[in-house]
XYZ file of C-alpha atoms in Angstrom:
631
model
C 130.465 146.182 168.911
C 127.655 146.204 171.442
C 128.301 148.682 174.232
C 128.267 147.363 177.783
C 126.988 149.870 180.356
C 128.846 150.205 183.591
C 127.115 151.144 186.835
C 125.733 154.668 186.851
C 127.904 157.197 188.685
C 126.698 160.407 190.319
C 128.596 163.707 190.459
C 127.630 167.331 190.978
C 129.255 168.600 187.761
C 130.467 166.869 184.599
C 132.992 168.928 182.608
C 133.379 167.930 178.961
C 136.680 169.148 177.557
C 140.089 169.233 179.229
C 141.611 172.212 177.451
C 142.634 175.342 179.373
C 139.016 176.371 180.054
C 137.827 172.974 181.293
C 140.961 172.496 183.391
C 140.653 175.919 184.988
C 136.991 175.227 185.779
C 138.085 171.907 187.301
C 140.593 173.726 189.527
C 137.906 176.177 190.617
C 135.428 173.424 191.501
C 138.190 171.578 193.354
C 138.847 174.695 195.452
C 135.130 174.863 196.283
C 135.245 171.107 197.063
C 132.524 170.327 194.533
C 132.253 166.710 193.395
C 133.000 166.668 189.652
C 134.445 164.679 186.773
C 136.350 166.049 183.793
C 136.585 164.106 180.518
C 138.095 164.656 177.078
C 137.659 162.500 174.009
C 141.293 162.845 172.924
C 143.786 160.432 174.475
C 146.513 163.035 174.294
C 146.485 166.697 173.357
C 148.532 167.619 170.261
C 151.946 169.154 170.857
C 151.404 172.229 168.686
C 150.325 175.409 170.440
C 147.199 177.368 169.567
C 146.511 179.870 172.362
C 149.535 181.857 173.532
C 148.739 185.047 175.401
C 147.866 185.156 179.088
C 146.363 188.612 179.677
C 146.892 190.693 182.852
C 143.264 190.116 183.891
C 143.760 186.335 183.583
C 146.999 186.631 185.563
C 144.991 188.363 188.304
C 142.579 185.421 188.314
C 145.369 182.854 188.485
C 147.150 184.853 191.184
C 143.952 184.938 193.224
C 144.109 181.164 193.580
C 146.589 179.281 195.752
C 146.799 175.763 197.131
C 145.053 176.229 200.468
C 145.771 173.647 203.162
C 145.818 174.428 206.853
C 148.997 173.619 208.754
C 146.933 171.692 211.300
C 146.133 169.134 208.626
C 149.815 168.545 208.041
C 150.727 168.355 211.715
C 147.902 165.903 212.413
C 149.343 163.501 209.854
C 152.882 162.681 210.962
C 153.950 161.131 207.689
C 153.750 164.621 206.156
C 155.980 166.293 208.751
C 159.102 165.764 206.643
C 157.425 167.467 203.722
C 156.292 170.669 205.388
C 158.796 172.599 203.287
C 156.960 171.358 200.205
C 153.765 172.792 201.643
C 155.321 176.228 201.905
C 156.671 176.041 198.361
C 153.339 174.903 196.950
C 150.727 176.552 199.126
C 151.936 180.095 198.963
C 153.303 180.360 195.453
C 149.859 180.603 193.822
C 148.455 179.074 190.679
C 150.175 181.780 188.623
C 153.697 180.822 189.727
C 154.690 178.449 186.877
C 153.254 180.823 184.278
C 155.487 183.638 185.504
C 158.488 181.389 185.943
C 158.485 179.913 182.451
C 156.463 182.348 180.334
C 157.835 185.093 178.069
C 156.902 188.619 179.122
C 155.847 190.933 176.309
C 156.434 194.502 177.460
C 155.629 196.420 174.287
C 154.000 196.355 170.882
C 156.217 197.426 167.990
C 154.541 198.455 164.717
C 156.711 198.798 161.598
C 154.864 200.516 158.765
C 157.707 201.504 156.462
C 159.722 198.462 155.349
C 162.114 200.782 153.482
C 162.952 202.596 156.729
C 162.109 200.280 159.660
C 164.359 202.149 162.080
C 161.547 204.401 163.368
C 158.660 202.127 164.346
C 155.638 202.996 166.479
C 156.055 201.516 169.962
C 153.410 201.106 172.630
C 154.752 200.283 176.089
C 152.626 198.157 178.401
C 154.185 199.501 181.609
C 151.226 201.758 182.424
C 148.421 199.221 182.194
C 145.596 199.313 184.757
C 146.863 196.119 186.330
C 149.383 194.657 188.749
C 150.876 192.971 185.691
C 152.202 195.515 183.211
C 152.940 192.997 180.482
C 151.372 190.283 178.414
C 152.571 186.760 179.130
C 153.311 184.371 176.273
C 152.853 180.784 177.347
C 152.321 177.741 175.144
C 148.837 176.278 175.466
C 150.306 172.837 176.090
C 152.182 174.291 179.058
C 149.030 176.004 180.329
C 147.231 172.661 180.382
C 150.239 171.002 182.005
C 150.311 173.597 184.814
C 146.580 173.273 185.436
C 146.743 169.468 185.517
C 149.696 169.698 187.913
C 147.616 172.002 190.120
C 144.852 169.377 190.270
C 147.421 166.744 191.224
C 148.768 169.032 193.967
C 145.290 169.512 195.375
C 144.708 165.776 195.343
C 148.045 165.027 197.038
C 147.206 167.536 199.760
C 143.972 165.685 200.534
C 141.607 168.198 198.941
C 138.137 166.640 198.688
C 136.633 165.396 195.419
C 139.640 165.939 193.144
C 139.539 163.372 190.320
C 142.085 162.602 187.630
C 141.458 164.006 184.168
C 139.856 161.230 182.119
C 141.325 161.331 178.621
C 139.880 159.049 175.956
C 136.341 159.500 177.303
C 133.846 160.881 174.803
C 130.413 162.357 175.470
C 127.929 160.550 173.210
C 124.637 162.111 174.245
C 122.826 163.533 177.230
C 119.295 164.125 178.456
C 118.151 166.752 180.924
C 115.633 165.854 183.631
C 113.970 168.071 186.243
C 116.734 167.799 188.832
C 119.667 166.189 186.996
C 121.304 165.419 183.656
C 121.963 161.901 182.369
C 125.114 161.845 180.208
C 126.285 158.824 178.216
C 130.057 158.693 177.779
C 132.199 156.158 175.925
C 135.727 154.952 176.491
C 137.395 155.460 173.100
C 139.723 152.489 173.623
C 137.442 149.671 174.768
C 134.183 151.249 173.492
C 132.480 150.635 176.835
C 129.771 153.164 177.637
C 128.613 154.406 181.008
C 125.943 156.731 182.303
C 126.906 159.660 184.489
C 124.173 161.363 186.481
C 125.130 164.953 187.267
C 123.415 168.034 188.606
C 125.052 170.203 185.954
C 126.856 169.620 182.652
C 129.407 172.135 181.323
C 130.682 172.006 177.748
C 134.260 173.268 177.445
C 134.694 171.058 174.396
C 135.573 173.541 171.665
C 133.867 174.898 168.579
C 132.519 171.459 167.613
C 131.019 171.133 171.089
C 129.020 167.931 171.546
C 127.332 169.629 174.486
C 126.164 172.563 172.361
C 125.074 170.302 169.512
C 123.132 168.135 171.959
C 120.226 170.618 171.969
C 118.652 171.432 168.614
C 117.847 175.102 169.177
C 121.325 175.880 170.492
C 122.940 177.660 167.522
C 126.466 178.836 166.726
C 125.934 181.897 164.595
C 128.533 183.750 162.565
C 130.771 183.509 159.518
C 134.064 182.288 158.110
C 136.102 185.225 156.804
C 137.321 185.019 153.233
C 140.922 185.960 154.014
C 143.518 183.178 154.156
C 146.430 183.195 156.605
C 149.548 181.213 157.381
C 150.846 180.380 160.836
C 154.191 178.945 161.914
C 156.319 178.435 165.013
C 159.846 179.033 163.707
C 163.288 180.295 164.663
C 163.974 183.882 163.622
C 167.210 185.784 164.237
C 166.766 189.414 163.221
C 167.280 192.747 164.973
C 163.705 193.876 164.271
C 162.170 190.865 166.032
C 162.817 190.913 169.776
C 161.861 188.443 172.478
C 160.253 191.086 174.761
C 157.894 192.569 172.175
C 155.129 191.659 169.772
C 156.264 192.846 166.347
C 153.773 193.931 163.668
C 155.004 194.681 160.145
C 152.058 196.393 158.437
C 153.017 197.059 154.842
C 150.775 195.721 152.105
C 149.586 192.828 154.281
C 150.263 192.155 157.963
C 153.154 190.074 159.273
C 153.154 189.449 163.034
C 155.751 187.902 165.338
C 155.033 186.807 168.918
C 157.964 185.540 171.036
C 157.772 181.903 172.164
C 161.207 181.047 173.542
C 163.901 183.672 174.053
C 166.650 181.064 174.443
C 165.947 179.471 171.063
C 164.838 182.619 169.198
C 161.521 180.867 168.510
C 158.574 183.019 167.422
C 154.973 182.543 166.370
C 154.631 183.970 162.865
C 151.208 184.956 161.496
C 151.083 186.217 157.933
C 148.245 187.013 155.567
C 148.249 185.003 152.342
C 145.430 186.822 150.574
C 141.692 187.231 150.103
C 139.440 184.803 148.280
C 135.943 184.980 146.914
C 133.293 184.511 149.558
C 132.143 180.908 149.749
C 129.418 179.092 151.632
C 131.693 177.127 153.907
C 131.000 174.885 156.828
C 133.203 174.938 159.902
C 134.010 171.232 159.765
C 137.721 171.823 160.254
C 137.463 174.600 162.778
C 139.847 174.449 165.717
C 140.025 177.207 168.319
C 138.184 179.588 166.006
C 140.393 178.848 162.997
C 139.666 176.685 159.970
C 142.866 174.770 159.250
C 143.727 173.697 155.729
C 146.590 171.800 154.064
C 149.956 172.719 155.545
C 152.077 175.261 153.723
C 155.754 174.327 153.341
C 158.672 176.238 154.873
C 159.882 177.166 151.392
C 156.463 178.576 150.461
C 156.281 180.441 153.741
C 159.767 181.928 153.266
C 158.863 183.085 149.763
C 155.654 184.652 151.049
C 157.518 186.453 153.841
C 160.163 187.752 151.418
C 157.406 189.232 149.260
C 155.588 190.815 152.191
C 158.538 192.568 153.862
C 160.919 193.260 150.964
C 163.546 194.712 151.020
C 163.921 193.399 154.597
C 165.584 189.976 154.647
C 164.564 187.590 157.395
C 165.398 183.867 157.404
C 163.018 181.298 158.900
C 164.523 178.127 160.394
C 163.585 174.897 162.165
C 159.774 175.042 162.017
C 157.898 173.321 164.835
C 154.465 173.785 163.292
C 153.280 175.303 160.000
C 149.686 175.620 158.848
C 147.365 177.906 156.966
C 143.920 178.813 158.197
C 140.831 180.970 157.918
C 139.279 182.980 160.710
C 135.846 182.151 162.092
C 133.668 184.621 163.965
C 130.853 182.797 165.761
C 128.924 183.011 169.012
C 126.277 180.785 170.561
C 122.792 182.264 170.859
C 122.930 181.516 174.602
C 125.334 180.120 177.200
C 122.840 178.211 179.353
C 119.973 175.830 178.738
C 118.532 174.547 182.000
C 121.231 172.534 183.747
C 123.609 172.651 180.775
C 126.232 175.355 180.139
C 128.901 176.103 177.555
C 132.130 178.067 177.983
C 135.213 179.007 175.977
C 135.367 178.043 172.305
C 132.135 176.067 172.668
C 130.425 179.429 173.212
C 132.453 181.793 171.012
C 135.328 181.935 168.526
C 136.968 184.867 166.795
C 140.109 186.311 165.245
C 143.350 185.401 167.043
C 144.572 189.011 166.900
C 144.644 190.340 170.419
C 145.146 186.860 171.865
C 141.870 186.979 173.769
C 140.379 183.544 173.052
C 141.789 181.470 175.910
C 141.566 184.422 178.303
C 137.915 184.927 177.434
C 137.223 181.244 178.119
C 139.086 181.165 181.439
C 137.131 184.225 182.539
C 133.907 182.426 181.518
C 134.891 179.588 183.853
C 135.822 182.014 186.640
C 132.387 183.611 186.396
C 130.537 180.284 186.305
C 132.392 178.306 188.981
C 131.344 180.159 192.125
C 127.747 180.300 190.876
C 127.670 176.527 190.420
C 129.135 176.153 193.918
C 126.449 178.388 195.450
C 123.709 176.484 193.600
C 125.025 173.040 194.567
C 125.441 174.044 198.223
C 121.918 175.537 198.360
C 123.396 178.908 199.289
C 121.601 180.923 196.617
C 118.276 182.605 197.337
C 117.221 182.222 193.691
C 119.131 179.530 191.774
C 117.678 180.356 188.356
C 118.450 184.042 188.726
C 121.973 183.163 189.835
C 122.684 180.758 186.981
C 121.036 182.986 184.374
C 123.487 185.718 185.364
C 126.322 183.688 183.807
C 124.870 184.189 180.339
C 123.670 187.727 181.054
C 127.161 188.801 182.108
C 129.360 186.788 179.764
C 127.422 186.733 176.466
C 127.768 190.524 175.904
C 131.496 190.221 176.655
C 131.904 187.466 174.061
C 129.979 189.491 171.505
C 132.093 192.602 172.133
C 135.346 190.647 171.823
C 134.247 189.153 168.485
C 133.364 192.605 167.174
C 136.557 194.149 168.551
C 138.966 191.514 167.255
C 137.140 191.506 163.927
C 137.555 195.259 163.631
C 141.239 195.058 164.632
C 141.847 192.332 162.043
C 140.205 194.448 159.359
C 142.257 197.502 160.328
C 145.460 195.472 160.191
C 144.821 193.549 157.014
C 142.272 195.426 154.896
C 143.443 196.677 151.495
C 140.682 199.202 150.758
C 141.512 202.911 150.674
C 139.936 203.878 154.021
C 141.523 201.044 155.977
C 144.954 201.631 154.441
C 144.647 205.376 155.103
C 143.749 204.779 158.759
C 146.603 202.303 159.211
C 149.289 204.378 157.511
C 148.200 207.953 158.280
C 145.769 208.162 161.207
C 147.214 205.472 163.517
C 150.726 207.058 163.721
C 149.165 210.409 164.694
C 147.108 208.720 167.425
C 150.159 206.977 168.829
C 152.314 210.112 168.841
C 149.842 212.825 169.902
C 146.983 211.069 171.710
C 148.602 208.789 174.322
C 145.332 208.414 176.269
C 143.698 206.845 173.202
C 146.582 204.389 172.938
C 146.374 203.732 176.688
C 142.662 202.905 176.405
C 143.326 200.679 173.407
C 145.987 198.739 175.291
C 143.766 198.236 178.332
C 140.873 197.090 176.156
C 143.154 194.682 174.318
C 144.476 193.264 177.590
C 140.909 193.079 179.019
C 141.664 195.483 181.874
C 138.583 197.643 181.230
C 136.103 194.770 181.374
C 133.066 195.446 183.573
C 129.539 194.053 183.843
C 126.510 196.338 183.690
C 124.182 196.147 186.720
C 121.172 196.346 184.419
C 122.258 193.196 182.593
C 122.503 190.930 185.645
C 120.029 190.141 188.400
C 122.818 189.511 190.942
C 124.365 192.972 190.614
C 122.901 195.574 192.961
C 121.165 198.449 191.186
C 121.833 201.124 193.779
C 121.197 204.853 193.937
C 121.802 206.755 197.203
C 118.661 208.066 198.872
C 120.566 210.954 200.414
C 121.854 213.938 198.486
C 125.439 212.628 198.588
C 127.151 212.560 195.204
C 127.621 208.887 194.359
C 131.247 208.208 193.521
C 131.161 204.671 194.896
C 132.586 201.952 192.713
C 129.759 200.531 190.595
C 128.404 197.033 190.963
C 129.843 194.985 188.115
C 133.219 196.747 188.211
C 136.451 194.899 188.823
C 138.132 195.388 192.200
C 140.960 197.845 192.817
C 144.248 196.996 194.506
C 146.165 199.033 197.058
C 148.609 198.812 199.946
C 147.363 198.298 203.514
C 148.707 197.485 206.952
C 147.408 194.522 208.898
C 146.478 194.880 212.574
C 147.134 191.911 214.854
C 147.970 191.429 218.512
C 151.452 190.219 217.560
C 152.453 192.809 214.994
C 150.886 196.204 214.943
C 151.707 196.881 211.320
C 152.312 194.268 208.646
C 152.154 195.358 204.997
C 149.616 193.601 202.802
C 147.855 194.359 199.517
C 144.147 194.335 198.843
C 144.673 191.465 196.410
C 146.422 189.509 199.190
C 143.254 189.916 201.234
C 141.061 188.745 198.368
C 143.325 185.725 197.944
C 142.640 184.728 201.548
C 138.865 185.199 201.152
C 138.631 183.905 197.577
C 136.105 181.124 198.178
C 133.549 183.454 199.760
C 132.180 186.895 199.094
C 134.162 189.643 200.830
C 132.174 192.337 202.620
C 134.356 195.403 203.165
C 133.461 198.181 205.569
C 135.349 201.373 204.694
C 135.264 203.328 207.987
C 137.097 206.501 206.984
C 138.221 207.913 210.383
C 135.296 206.571 212.422
C 137.223 203.837 214.264
C 137.090 200.043 214.367
C 135.553 199.268 217.762
C 131.841 199.045 218.482
C 131.848 201.792 221.113
C 133.114 204.404 218.646
C 131.569 203.124 215.425
C 128.030 201.684 215.388
C 128.536 200.229 211.907
C 130.829 197.594 213.431
C 127.738 196.005 214.989
C 125.990 196.202 211.625
C 128.906 194.436 209.952
C 128.854 191.703 212.610
C 125.105 191.312 212.196
C 125.436 190.776 208.446
C 128.364 188.442 208.985
C 126.418 186.329 211.473
C 123.563 186.064 208.972
C 125.831 184.980 206.112
C 128.754 183.188 207.757
C 128.762 180.465 205.104
C 129.115 182.828 202.159
C 130.676 186.089 203.403
C 133.999 187.059 204.985
C 133.983 190.505 206.677
C 136.845 192.982 206.250
C 137.345 196.378 207.885
C 139.521 199.053 206.269
C 140.228 202.127 208.357
C 142.655 205.020 208.756
C 145.978 204.577 210.509
C 145.707 207.714 212.611
C 142.673 206.555 214.607
C 143.565 202.887 215.281
C 145.756 202.200 218.314
C 147.319 199.160 219.946
C 144.930 199.627 222.881
C 142.039 198.895 220.503
C 143.206 195.360 219.709
C 141.470 193.553 222.611
C 138.195 195.294 221.719
C 138.229 194.618 217.994
C 135.459 192.472 216.475
C 135.825 188.751 215.634
C 137.772 187.985 218.836
C 134.934 185.717 219.989
C 135.142 183.851 216.709
C 138.775 182.956 217.339
C 139.453 184.290 213.867
C 142.510 185.929 212.447
C 142.060 189.678 212.586
C 140.500 191.069 209.451
C 141.121 194.716 210.202
C 143.416 196.814 208.047
C 144.484 200.443 207.904
C 146.028 202.741 205.332
C 148.246 205.771 205.825
C 146.204 207.897 203.460
C 142.692 207.524 202.082
C 143.985 206.251 198.724
C 142.165 202.904 198.728
C 139.040 204.524 200.169
C 139.103 206.917 197.232
C 139.690 204.158 194.681
C 136.427 202.627 195.871
C 134.704 206.021 195.908
C 134.531 206.508 199.685
C 135.467 210.178 199.861
C 136.627 211.786 203.098
C 134.908 215.090 202.313
C 131.493 213.381 202.232
C 132.046 211.772 205.641
C 129.985 208.676 204.779
C 131.258 205.188 205.514
C 130.423 202.531 202.949
C 130.000 198.787 202.473
C 131.407 197.064 199.364
C 130.536 193.445 198.617
C 133.039 191.650 196.356
C 132.196 188.360 194.648
C 134.596 185.386 194.495
C 135.347 186.304 190.855
C 136.662 189.729 191.999
C 133.749 191.785 190.684
C 131.763 194.116 192.915
C 128.244 192.840 193.687
C 127.109 195.836 195.710
C 128.376 199.146 197.098
C 126.247 201.312 199.417
C 126.726 204.246 201.778
C 126.091 203.762 205.498
C 122.695 205.508 205.296
C 121.495 202.833 202.867
C 122.651 199.696 204.664
C 119.035 198.452 204.615
C 119.263 198.347 200.830
C 122.348 196.132 201.126
C 120.476 193.806 203.484
C 117.537 193.639 201.081
C 119.886 192.837 198.200
C 121.593 190.077 200.183
C 118.214 188.617 201.161
C 117.432 188.184 197.451
C 120.918 186.893 196.602
C 122.347 184.612 199.309
C 120.818 182.197 201.824
C 121.253 183.033 205.489
C 123.312 180.661 207.606
C 120.400 179.676 209.855
C 118.362 178.630 206.853
């Protein structure tokens, strides 16, 4: 059939792939009001679930996003007056709400090493994680996509600009990059009609067989297919050892793992090692989500395999939803950006499913990329190439580390050689019982709570060293933000409790510049840095929201009329704490007596942190990073 071209259509960003990563990127761009389209070649996603775990760091990201619509918009459109209650339900519940409402919370890992005496397993509680969410959240990938599509629909219904429908059954055929745009040819899989889409940027979230990645010859996907063979099934299990609030690992001769899916139906995800095969030169033609799927194993074969692996324990499998066997692929792209074209998620990396980091890694890719695309498209970046290069510089090392880490964990769990078996059966129990800090670090690494970027790896992270002799305990650029409890100062209520993450949620679409004042006060007559903060804010109104954090004992109701931002008619952005706990979390120590500025990016990573004596260094950094408002 001869293809008929429709009229060319222009957008800022074309997203290829409507899985969790592409849909989250779409939600981010919608929040930034960027004109985009999102397509997927499948007409409907399969019902079976691949990705399951939502990590605490990803929950932070989802919680940082809410459906923002000003009340004035609703009141100015009378037909919405009757639905104001819907606004309150939707706007303030956050993007995370449905995940928490319907997901299964995993609060511990349980490792059974002795099948002859399983009554004394090793347990690792998740209650002490470095996160506001002290659990892992199990949520079916199909539900994740459903929630993210619903969020797009909510944004569209609330008159958010440039929010399109997800276009299923639209396949990317080819693309060509020009100096200032990309020409993409897409085809409707039903009527075979092709159209050209002209976009400023193209992002491939289209999986391990990424058409976007394959569209450029020197874009490689390097790695290997492991020679071990595994089985996977979503089945009902009713046994005292397998509980709905824990991930259960039975590590005898070969690993057997249960992840809870539905507590009401006793449904679990079972992963079990079949065996090792001779190494073969295999292609990844049947790779999905980092796994090479083969012919389906039957329930009877799976039950027999389980009986062999955990004997003498008896555990019956019932009512399978999905059964398959697979091999693990470990691959990573040689780069994440080529000109105006980017890849994210499985298109950029795939690895072992142990640790459940695949989808989380991809969503965090999108979180890192989205605000950078927004700055570039809005001409708010001082150096677009440096800004966009930072996506690869920051995320590629993370992808590489996750592949190495999950590969090592898989080997430790499933290897049959003497050293691996000795570590699993003899060393690991000692670590769990006598070295809790080691276990704590392992848990936080697994849940991605220790993830930071190195300032030396990224041109948009401030490489700062104090010029004075003050010991630098400031939070490093590239580190993730810290949470804490504050009190809000307004003319109506003197004290209203709020968390630091609540503040970031309200400033999420801009950078947040925090002035930690210690006990120096919040009015210009008693603290000269207030004028400095206002000066920086006036220079970067389009990209920065200013925040002041002070000490309760030196802020009084009489100060309210003299606080900054009154002329702006803005809500007060001044907060106090009873102690210097949050100051200290960010490294602003009372004994040093130095105030400090901390600049937080929209993806919740610190871009810069400087003492008051070095504010000129902050200004110089900003001049090379963001465009001033008057420009």
